Short mmCIF file of C-alpha atoms in Angstrom, two decimals:
data_model
loop_
_atom_site.label_atom_id
_atom_site.label_comp_id
_atom_site.label_asym_id
_atom_site.label_seq_id
_atom_site.Cartn_x
_atom_site.Cartn_y
_atom_site.Cartn_z
CA MET A 1197 9.02 -15.54 -34.48
CA ARG A 1198 9.53 -13.47 -31.38
CA ALA A 1199 8.96 -9.74 -31.58
CA LEU A 1200 12.50 -9.28 -30.23
CA ASP A 1201 13.98 -11.26 -33.17
CA ALA A 1202 12.29 -8.83 -35.55
CA GLY A 1203 13.86 -5.92 -33.65
CA ILE A 1204 10.56 -4.91 -32.07
CA LEU A 1205 10.02 -4.05 -28.41
CA VAL A 1206 6.68 -4.43 -26.67
CA CYS A 1207 5.72 -1.75 -24.16
CA GLY A 1208 5.30 -3.43 -20.79
CA GLU A 1209 2.46 -1.10 -19.81
CA CYS A 1210 0.27 -0.54 -22.88
CA HIS A 1211 1.58 -3.27 -25.23
CA ARG A 1212 2.38 -0.86 -28.04
CA LEU A 1213 5.11 -2.01 -30.44
CA GLU A 1214 8.22 0.07 -31.10
CA TYR A 1215 11.33 -0.60 -33.20
CA LEU A 1216 14.41 -1.32 -31.13
CA CYS A 1217 17.20 1.27 -31.31
CA GLU A 1218 20.45 -0.32 -30.13
CA GLY A 1219 22.26 1.42 -27.29
CA GLU A 1220 19.50 3.94 -26.54
CA VAL A 1221 17.17 4.36 -23.60
CA GLN A 1222 13.76 4.12 -25.23
CA HIS A 1223 10.36 5.27 -24.04
CA CYS A 1224 6.95 4.23 -25.29
CA SER A 1225 5.44 6.81 -27.66
CA ARG A 1226 1.94 6.20 -26.31
CA CYS A 1227 2.26 5.94 -22.55
CA GLY A 1228 5.81 7.16 -21.97
CA SER A 1229 7.02 4.19 -19.94
CA ARG A 1230 10.60 2.99 -20.26
CA LEU A 1231 10.99 0.13 -22.73
CA HIS A 1232 13.01 -3.00 -21.96
CA MET A 1233 13.63 -6.15 -23.97
CA ARG A 1234 12.74 -8.12 -20.86
CA ARG A 1235 11.97 -6.91 -17.36
CA PRO A 1236 15.34 -5.77 -15.96
CA ASN A 1237 17.08 -8.23 -13.61
CA SER A 1238 13.92 -10.27 -13.54
CA ILE A 1239 15.57 -13.47 -12.31
CA ALA A 1240 17.73 -11.92 -9.58
CA ARG A 1241 14.90 -9.77 -8.20
CA THR A 1242 12.44 -12.65 -8.19
CA TRP A 1243 14.96 -14.84 -6.35
CA ALA A 1244 15.54 -12.12 -3.75
CA LEU A 1245 11.84 -11.71 -3.02
CA LEU A 1246 11.30 -15.45 -3.02
CA ILE A 1247 14.10 -16.19 -0.55
CA THR A 1248 12.87 -13.47 1.83
CA ALA A 1249 9.38 -14.96 1.63
CA ALA A 1250 10.76 -18.44 2.31
CA VAL A 1251 12.54 -17.20 5.46
CA LEU A 1252 9.37 -15.54 6.77
CA TYR A 1253 7.37 -18.64 5.90
CA ILE A 1254 8.84 -20.37 9.00
CA PRO A 1255 7.57 -17.91 11.69
CA ALA A 1256 4.32 -17.54 9.72
CA ASN A 1257 3.57 -21.20 10.30
CA LEU A 1258 5.10 -21.71 13.74
CA LEU A 1259 3.96 -18.57 15.58
CA PRO A 1260 0.29 -18.07 16.55
CA ILE A 1261 -1.68 -15.81 14.21
CA MET A 1262 -4.33 -14.97 16.78
CA THR A 1263 -5.05 -15.35 20.48
CA ILE A 1264 -8.56 -16.46 21.36
CA ASN A 1265 -9.71 -15.47 24.83
CA PHE A 1266 -12.92 -17.17 25.88
CA PHE A 1267 -14.21 -16.75 29.46
CA GLY A 1268 -10.70 -16.07 30.72
CA ASN A 1269 -9.01 -18.94 28.91
CA GLY A 1270 -6.51 -17.52 26.45
CA ALA A 1271 -5.43 -19.89 23.67
CA PRO A 1272 -2.99 -18.98 20.90
CA ALA A 1273 -3.91 -20.40 17.50
CA THR A 1274 -1.55 -21.11 14.62
CA ILE A 1275 -2.68 -21.39 10.99
CA MET A 1276 -2.69 -25.19 11.12
CA GLY A 1277 -4.42 -25.04 14.52
CA GLY A 1278 -7.26 -23.04 12.97
CA VAL A 1279 -7.67 -25.65 10.25
CA LEU A 1280 -7.66 -28.52 12.76
CA GLU A 1281 -10.23 -26.69 14.87
CA LEU A 1282 -12.53 -26.40 11.87
CA ILE A 1283 -12.07 -30.12 11.15
CA HIS A 1284 -12.98 -31.01 14.77
CA ALA A 1285 -16.05 -28.79 14.48
CA ASP A 1286 -17.14 -30.92 11.49
CA MET A 1287 -16.88 -28.05 9.04
CA LEU A 1288 -14.87 -29.93 6.47
CA PRO A 1289 -15.58 -27.83 3.34
CA ILE A 1290 -14.53 -24.59 5.07
CA ALA A 1291 -11.56 -26.35 6.69
CA PHE A 1292 -10.53 -27.45 3.21
CA VAL A 1293 -10.86 -23.91 1.80
CA VAL A 1294 -8.79 -22.42 4.62
CA PHE A 1295 -6.21 -25.22 4.31
CA VAL A 1296 -5.87 -24.63 0.56
CA ALA A 1297 -5.75 -20.82 0.83
CA SER A 1298 -3.38 -20.47 3.74
CA ILE A 1299 -1.17 -23.57 3.69
CA LEU A 1300 -1.24 -25.23 0.29
CA VAL A 1301 -1.21 -22.05 -1.85
CA PRO A 1302 1.73 -20.26 -0.15
CA THR A 1303 3.77 -23.48 -0.20
CA PHE A 1304 2.89 -24.13 -3.82
CA LYS A 1305 3.79 -20.56 -4.74
CA LEU A 1306 7.22 -20.74 -3.08
CA VAL A 1307 8.03 -24.07 -4.73
CA GLY A 1308 6.41 -23.14 -8.05
CA ILE A 1309 8.23 -19.83 -8.55
CA ALA A 1310 11.51 -21.48 -7.51
CA LEU A 1311 10.92 -24.23 -10.10
CA LEU A 1312 10.14 -21.66 -12.81
CA LEU A 1313 13.30 -19.72 -12.02
CA TYR A 1314 15.41 -22.85 -11.90
CA SER A 1315 14.03 -24.19 -15.17
CA VAL A 1316 14.56 -20.85 -16.93
CA GLN A 1317 18.15 -20.60 -15.65
CA ARG A 1318 19.12 -24.21 -16.32
CA HIS A 1319 17.14 -24.75 -19.53
CA GLN A 1320 15.27 -27.63 -17.95
CA PRO A 1321 13.25 -29.74 -20.35
CA MET A 1322 9.89 -28.84 -18.84
CA SER A 1323 7.51 -27.84 -21.61
CA ALA A 1324 6.88 -24.13 -22.05
CA ARG A 1325 3.15 -24.69 -22.08
CA GLN A 1326 3.27 -26.42 -18.68
CA ARG A 1327 5.39 -23.66 -17.28
CA ILE A 1328 3.17 -20.85 -18.57
CA LEU A 1329 0.13 -22.59 -17.10
CA MET A 1330 1.93 -22.85 -13.78
CA TYR A 1331 2.93 -19.18 -13.95
CA ARG A 1332 -0.63 -18.05 -14.68
CA PHE A 1333 -1.98 -20.21 -11.90
CA ILE A 1334 0.55 -18.77 -9.43
CA GLU A 1335 -0.24 -15.23 -10.54
CA TRP A 1336 -3.98 -15.77 -10.27
CA ILE A 1337 -4.07 -17.62 -6.98
CA GLY A 1338 -1.61 -15.41 -5.08
CA ARG A 1339 -4.18 -12.96 -3.75
CA TRP A 1340 -6.36 -15.70 -2.28
CA SER A 1341 -3.82 -16.36 0.47
CA MET A 1342 -4.92 -13.07 2.03
CA LEU A 1343 -8.08 -14.90 3.09
CA ASP A 1344 -6.77 -15.77 6.55
CA ILE A 1345 -5.63 -12.19 7.18
CA PHE A 1346 -9.10 -10.88 6.33
CA VAL A 1347 -10.70 -13.52 8.59
CA ILE A 1348 -8.49 -12.30 11.45
CA ALA A 1349 -9.51 -8.67 10.75
CA ILE A 1350 -13.21 -9.59 10.88
CA LEU A 1351 -12.89 -11.78 14.00
CA VAL A 1352 -10.89 -9.14 15.87
CA ALA A 1353 -13.60 -6.55 15.22
CA LEU A 1354 -16.49 -8.86 15.93
CA VAL A 1355 -15.37 -10.88 18.93
CA ASN A 1356 -14.69 -8.01 21.26
CA PHE A 1357 -16.52 -8.49 24.56
CA GLY A 1358 -13.90 -7.57 27.13
CA ASN A 1359 -13.28 -10.39 29.59
CA ILE A 1360 -16.06 -12.65 28.31
CA ALA A 1361 -14.61 -13.25 24.88
CA SER A 1362 -12.11 -11.51 22.67
CA ILE A 1363 -9.82 -12.30 19.77
CA GLN A 1364 -6.50 -10.52 19.27
CA ALA A 1365 -4.13 -10.76 16.34
CA ALA A 1366 -0.72 -12.30 17.16
CA PRO A 1367 2.78 -11.88 15.60
CA GLY A 1368 2.44 -14.84 13.20
CA ALA A 1369 -0.09 -12.75 11.28
CA ILE A 1370 2.58 -10.17 10.43
CA ALA A 1371 4.92 -12.85 9.07
CA PHE A 1372 2.11 -14.49 7.11
CA CYS A 1373 1.00 -11.16 5.66
CA CYS A 1374 4.58 -10.47 4.53
CA VAL A 1375 4.85 -13.92 2.90
CA VAL A 1376 1.71 -13.27 0.86
CA VAL A 1377 2.79 -9.78 -0.25
CA LEU A 1378 6.35 -10.91 -1.08
CA THR A 1379 5.24 -13.92 -3.14
CA MET A 1380 2.78 -11.69 -5.03
CA LEU A 1381 5.60 -9.24 -5.76
CA ALA A 1382 7.81 -12.14 -6.89
CA ALA A 1383 5.14 -13.21 -9.39
CA VAL A 1384 4.96 -9.61 -10.68
CA MET A 1385 8.76 -9.39 -11.05
CA PHE A 1386 9.07 -12.63 -13.00
CA ASP A 1387 8.97 -12.06 -16.75
CA PRO A 1388 6.92 -14.86 -18.37
CA ARG A 1389 8.61 -14.25 -21.73
CA LEU A 1390 11.78 -15.80 -20.30
CA ILE A 1391 9.91 -19.11 -20.24
CA TRP A 1392 9.57 -18.99 -24.02
CA ASP A 1393 12.99 -17.53 -24.72
CA ASN A 1394 14.87 -20.75 -24.15
CA THR A 1395 12.55 -23.45 -25.40
CA ASP A 1396 13.98 -25.93 -27.88
CA ALA A 1397 10.81 -26.00 -29.96
CA GLU A 1398 11.36 -22.34 -30.69
CA ASN A 1399 14.89 -23.04 -31.92
CA GLU A 1400 13.69 -25.66 -34.38
CA GLU A 1401 10.87 -23.47 -35.62
CA ASP A 1402 13.06 -20.50 -36.12
CA GLY A 1403 16.47 -21.59 -37.33
CA ARG A 1404 18.14 -18.20 -37.33
CA ALA A 1405 17.54 -17.29 -33.73
CA GLU A 1406 20.24 -18.10 -31.27
CA LEU A 1407 18.20 -17.96 -28.16
CA GLN A 1408 20.19 -17.42 -25.07
CA SER A 1409 18.08 -16.39 -22.16
CA ASN A 1410 20.92 -14.51 -20.50
CA LYS A 1411 21.45 -12.45 -23.63
CA ALA A 1412 17.79 -11.59 -23.86
CA GLN A 1413 17.56 -10.57 -20.24
CA ASP A 1414 19.31 -7.21 -20.32
CA MET B 876 -18.50 -14.92 -28.11
CA ILE B 877 -16.47 -15.88 -31.18
CA GLN B 878 -12.87 -16.79 -30.49
CA GLU B 879 -10.13 -16.27 -33.03
CA SER B 880 -6.41 -16.71 -32.80
CA GLY B 881 -3.74 -14.33 -34.10
CA GLN B 882 -1.81 -15.21 -37.29
CA PRO B 883 1.94 -15.59 -36.57
CA VAL B 884 4.22 -13.54 -38.81
CA ASP B 885 6.09 -15.50 -41.50
CA THR B 886 9.86 -15.15 -41.03
CA ARG B 887 10.62 -15.31 -44.76
CA GLN B 888 8.42 -12.40 -45.79
CA ALA B 889 8.97 -8.70 -45.27
CA LEU B 890 7.45 -7.26 -42.11
CA PRO B 891 4.20 -5.33 -42.46
CA PRO B 892 4.07 -1.85 -40.83
CA LEU B 893 4.06 -1.80 -37.02
CA LYS B 894 0.42 -0.78 -36.70
CA ASP B 895 -0.63 -4.03 -38.39
CA LEU B 896 1.35 -6.13 -35.94
CA ILE B 897 0.73 -7.26 -32.39
CA ALA B 898 3.01 -9.13 -30.01
CA CYS B 899 1.81 -11.47 -27.30
CA HIS B 900 2.44 -9.81 -23.98
CA GLU B 901 3.24 -13.08 -22.22
CA CYS B 902 5.34 -14.99 -24.76
CA ASP B 903 6.53 -12.29 -27.22
CA LEU B 904 5.19 -14.06 -30.34
CA LEU B 905 4.82 -11.60 -33.22
CA MET B 906 1.51 -11.74 -35.09
CA HIS B 907 -0.57 -9.88 -37.63
CA HIS B 908 -3.05 -7.67 -35.78
CA PRO B 909 -6.34 -9.57 -35.68
CA HIS B 910 -9.17 -7.23 -36.56
CA VAL B 911 -11.99 -8.54 -34.42
CA GLY B 912 -15.63 -7.48 -34.60
CA GLU B 913 -17.92 -6.60 -31.71
CA GLU B 914 -18.08 -9.15 -28.90
CA GLN B 915 -15.23 -11.13 -30.46
CA LYS B 916 -11.85 -11.91 -29.01
CA ALA B 917 -8.50 -13.14 -30.28
CA SER B 918 -5.84 -15.03 -28.38
CA CYS B 919 -2.24 -16.03 -28.86
CA PRO B 920 -1.95 -19.34 -30.76
CA ARG B 921 1.19 -20.32 -28.87
CA CYS B 922 0.44 -19.66 -25.21
CA GLY B 923 -3.29 -18.91 -25.27
CA TYR B 924 -3.02 -15.42 -23.74
CA GLU B 925 -5.98 -13.19 -24.56
CA LEU B 926 -4.71 -10.55 -26.98
CA VAL B 927 -7.75 -8.42 -27.74
CA VAL B 928 -11.44 -8.43 -26.81
CA HIS B 929 -13.90 -6.05 -28.35
CA ARG B 930 -16.88 -5.20 -26.13
CA ALA B 931 -19.93 -3.52 -27.61
CA GLN B 932 -20.87 -0.14 -26.02
CA MET B 933 -17.78 -0.38 -23.82
CA HIS B 934 -17.70 3.29 -22.86
CA ARG B 935 -21.35 3.66 -21.78
CA ARG B 936 -21.52 0.35 -19.95
CA ALA B 937 -18.24 0.87 -18.14
CA LEU B 938 -19.27 4.37 -17.09
CA ALA B 939 -22.58 3.09 -15.70
CA LEU B 940 -20.81 0.31 -13.79
CA VAL B 941 -18.08 2.52 -12.37
CA LEU B 942 -20.67 5.01 -11.07
CA THR B 943 -22.69 2.18 -9.52
CA ALA B 944 -19.61 0.83 -7.81
CA LEU B 945 -18.60 4.26 -6.47
CA LEU B 946 -22.09 4.84 -5.06
CA LEU B 947 -21.90 1.50 -3.26
CA PHE B 948 -18.43 2.10 -1.90
CA ILE B 949 -19.26 4.08 1.28
CA PRO B 950 -22.20 1.90 2.45
CA ALA B 951 -20.22 -1.28 1.69
CA ASN B 952 -17.29 -0.20 3.84
CA PHE B 953 -18.94 1.67 6.69
CA LEU B 954 -22.32 -0.02 7.24
CA PRO B 955 -22.44 -3.12 9.46
CA ILE B 956 -21.65 -6.33 7.61
CA MET B 957 -22.76 -8.44 10.55
CA SER B 958 -23.37 -8.17 14.27
CA LEU B 959 -22.69 -10.65 17.02
CA ASN B 960 -24.72 -10.95 20.19
CA LEU B 961 -23.13 -12.60 23.23
CA LEU B 962 -24.72 -12.61 26.71
CA GLY B 963 -26.60 -9.40 26.00
CA GLN B 964 -23.60 -7.58 24.56
CA ASN B 965 -23.52 -6.57 20.93
CA ALA B 966 -20.56 -6.16 18.60
CA VAL B 967 -20.79 -4.85 15.04
CA ASP B 968 -18.34 -5.48 12.21
CA THR B 969 -17.73 -3.18 9.26
CA VAL B 970 -14.78 -3.35 6.89
CA TRP B 971 -13.44 -0.22 8.58
CA SER B 972 -13.85 -1.60 12.12
CA GLY B 973 -11.79 -4.62 11.08
CA VAL B 974 -8.92 -2.30 10.17
CA VAL B 975 -9.30 -0.35 13.43
CA GLY B 976 -9.49 -3.61 15.43
CA LEU B 977 -6.23 -4.84 13.95
CA TYR B 978 -4.59 -1.50 14.65
CA HIS B 979 -5.62 -1.70 18.30
CA SER B 980 -4.14 -5.23 18.57
CA ASN B 981 -0.76 -3.62 17.81
CA MET B 982 -0.80 -5.02 14.30
CA GLY B 983 -0.07 -1.78 12.46
CA ILE B 984 1.46 -3.43 9.38
CA VAL B 985 -1.34 -5.94 8.99
CA ALA B 986 -3.94 -3.20 9.51
CA VAL B 987 -2.29 -1.16 6.73
CA VAL B 988 -2.27 -4.15 4.34
CA VAL B 989 -5.94 -4.93 5.04
CA PHE B 990 -6.85 -1.25 4.65
CA LEU B 991 -5.01 -1.08 1.32
CA CYS B 992 -6.33 -4.34 -0.14
CA SER B 993 -9.95 -4.04 0.94
CA MET B 994 -10.59 -0.29 0.94
CA LEU B 995 -8.03 2.11 -0.50
CA ILE B 996 -6.83 0.24 -3.60
CA PRO B 997 -10.35 -0.77 -4.74
CA LEU B 998 -11.38 2.91 -4.37
CA VAL B 999 -8.32 4.25 -6.20
CA LYS B 1000 -8.86 1.68 -8.96
CA LEU B 1001 -12.47 2.80 -9.40
CA LEU B 1002 -11.48 6.49 -9.43
CA CYS B 1003 -8.76 5.78 -12.03
CA GLN B 1004 -11.26 3.95 -14.20
CA LEU B 1005 -13.80 6.77 -13.84
CA LEU B 1006 -11.29 9.47 -14.79
CA VAL B 1007 -9.95 7.42 -17.72
CA LEU B 1008 -13.49 6.96 -19.05
CA LEU B 1009 -14.23 10.66 -18.58
CA SER B 1010 -11.01 11.68 -20.36
CA LEU B 1011 -11.67 9.56 -23.47
CA PRO B 1012 -13.91 12.05 -25.35
CA PHE B 1013 -11.50 14.97 -24.72
CA PRO B 1014 -8.09 14.80 -26.47
CA ARG B 1015 -6.62 17.38 -24.06
CA TRP B 1016 -7.32 15.17 -21.06
CA ARG B 1017 -6.03 11.99 -22.62
CA PRO B 1018 -2.40 12.28 -21.41
CA MET B 1019 -3.75 12.34 -17.84
CA GLY B 1020 -6.02 9.39 -18.67
CA THR B 1021 -3.00 7.49 -20.03
CA GLN B 1022 -1.00 7.94 -16.81
CA LEU B 1023 -4.01 6.99 -14.66
CA TYR B 1024 -4.67 3.89 -16.74
CA ARG B 1025 -1.03 2.85 -16.27
CA ALA B 1026 -1.44 3.28 -12.52
CA TYR B 1027 -4.64 1.26 -12.64
CA HIS B 1028 -2.83 -1.69 -14.23
CA HIS B 1029 -0.23 -1.70 -11.47
CA LEU B 1030 -2.91 -1.72 -8.78
CA ARG B 1031 -5.10 -4.26 -10.46
CA GLU B 1032 -4.35 -7.44 -8.54
CA TRP B 1033 -3.91 -5.69 -5.18
CA GLY B 1034 -7.59 -4.91 -4.80
CA MET B 1035 -9.08 -7.98 -3.15
CA LEU B 1036 -12.80 -7.48 -2.68
CA GLU B 1037 -13.69 -11.04 -3.68
CA VAL B 1038 -11.13 -12.49 -1.27
CA TYR B 1039 -12.55 -10.30 1.51
CA LEU B 1040 -16.04 -11.57 0.73
CA PHE B 1041 -14.78 -15.11 1.13
CA GLY B 1042 -13.21 -14.07 4.41
CA ILE B 1043 -16.63 -12.87 5.58
CA LEU B 1044 -18.11 -16.27 4.69
CA VAL B 1045 -15.39 -18.15 6.58
CA SER B 1046 -15.94 -15.91 9.63
CA ILE B 1047 -19.69 -16.53 9.52
CA VAL B 1048 -19.12 -20.29 9.52
CA LYS B 1049 -16.65 -19.99 12.39
CA LEU B 1050 -18.97 -17.92 14.58
CA ILE B 1051 -22.42 -19.20 13.75
CA ASP B 1052 -22.44 -21.90 16.46
CA LEU B 1053 -20.76 -19.67 19.01
CA ALA B 1054 -23.26 -16.86 19.37
CA ASP B 1055 -26.18 -15.00 17.85
CA LEU B 1056 -25.12 -13.73 14.44
CA HIS B 1057 -27.05 -11.24 12.28
CA LEU B 1058 -26.18 -10.09 8.79
CA GLY B 1059 -26.39 -6.37 8.12
CA ILE B 1060 -27.15 -4.13 5.18
CA GLY B 1061 -23.42 -3.56 4.62
CA MET B 1062 -23.14 -7.20 3.53
CA ALA B 1063 -25.62 -6.66 0.65
CA CYS B 1064 -23.79 -3.48 -0.38
CA PHE B 1065 -20.42 -5.25 -0.25
CA ILE B 1066 -21.64 -8.12 -2.47
CA ALA B 1067 -23.16 -5.60 -4.92
CA LEU B 1068 -19.91 -3.59 -4.96
CA MET B 1069 -17.88 -6.70 -5.68
CA LEU B 1070 -20.20 -7.80 -8.52
CA ALA B 1071 -20.17 -4.32 -10.09
CA GLN B 1072 -16.37 -4.26 -9.92
CA VAL B 1073 -15.93 -7.71 -11.48
CA TRP B 1074 -18.40 -6.85 -14.24
CA LEU B 1075 -16.58 -3.57 -14.85
CA GLU B 1076 -13.27 -5.38 -15.18
CA VAL B 1077 -14.78 -7.67 -17.84
CA THR B 1078 -16.43 -4.76 -19.70
CA MET B 1079 -13.48 -2.37 -19.82
CA SER B 1080 -11.22 -4.28 -22.20
CA PRO B 1081 -7.68 -2.88 -22.03
CA HIS B 1082 -6.82 -2.77 -25.74
CA GLN B 1083 -10.03 -0.85 -26.49
CA VAL B 1084 -9.18 1.70 -23.81
CA TRP B 1085 -5.55 2.03 -25.00
CA ASP B 1086 -6.69 2.44 -28.60
CA ALA B 1087 -9.23 5.06 -27.58
CA LEU B 1088 -6.54 6.88 -25.58
CA SER B 1089 -4.22 7.09 -28.61
CA GLU B 1090 -6.97 7.87 -31.11
CA GLU B 1091 -5.70 11.37 -31.91
CA GLU B 1092 -2.69 9.97 -33.75
CA ASP B 1093 -4.48 7.20 -35.61
CA ASN B 1094 -7.72 9.09 -36.20
CA HIS B 1095 -9.74 5.93 -35.77
CA ALA B 1096 -9.86 3.22 -33.17
CA ARG B 1097 -8.75 -0.22 -34.22
CA THR B 1098 -11.19 -3.02 -33.72
#
């Protein structure tokens, strides 16, 4: 049975249990944080962050993220360009890591969070276990997309020889940085308990609960 | 380490008192509080989320690790991680010079994000952990410890030392054929800092800290 069905709230910060008092604003008796049945407006806020990230995803991939100036020849490099360059230099394992961290992961996160939101809203028959695994994976992997930003920071500091050779960061880096931060925030906003609130297995197990995710959300 | 799983509450029976219950933070399943022994952990039977871990000597070990990490912080961020030699010219990279370099490329926002994720947030996290550990033996300080531990949980995933380390590796691979590359002492300090921080995160198990912070009401910490 869910804690909520027993009239118990879980503190979002310190996980202490408190009895629910209907119609009152409650605070945790241990850490003082405001108690909610589920994170407030979780679905709407996650959608908002996700859509903003999706819009910025376009310039992040199309604009150059850095300009490489080598003996007077300036060449802008996009994210994909950097990966291709590593492939041409026969550094396949590193090319693969950069490809996964900066192209595959952000794409997967955008699609994955959208799927989670859609399945929670539409009661899609995707198993809760699959969805929670996907959620944990998205939450865990989010920070690794910052890899490319850190590489730019290191290269900018290190390759700094005036006219001989220099690397400068370019506008695509700002968009990419925003995509990473926004998708991480979206994962934080999403309440994983919504995944379990509308599963059919739960209904069979627990005959008395009428589990409507929209009711549980507020 | 012995793994147990929590016992879900039976709907047909009366509920035990709240202090004997625990709810899964990720799926809201209500369970009897599993009383685990030292170096044991319990997880949610439905979604597999780790409910409680009990680490032996948590306070002493965590304190030692947090002090180690804080001592390493300045050398890791301000000593040269690597230097590059090109046609007689030398350039040195530290974590801080990366931030400054980005700022001078007119990338203020990106410089701020890199500064936060690789320097400021890891430092604030360590200071929060230190103060929480120091406040545990003194009931009067515990309210401050509670607020700092809350802040720590919000900052947790925004400190990205391990990602930065991987960034250093990728940069080394990219530059190694281009010019003369030397690794500096800052690199060793950075790796040590990252290891100390990861170890600290494993040692300082949240439920033990929360229980210790609320000990004055319960008189004894739950295991």
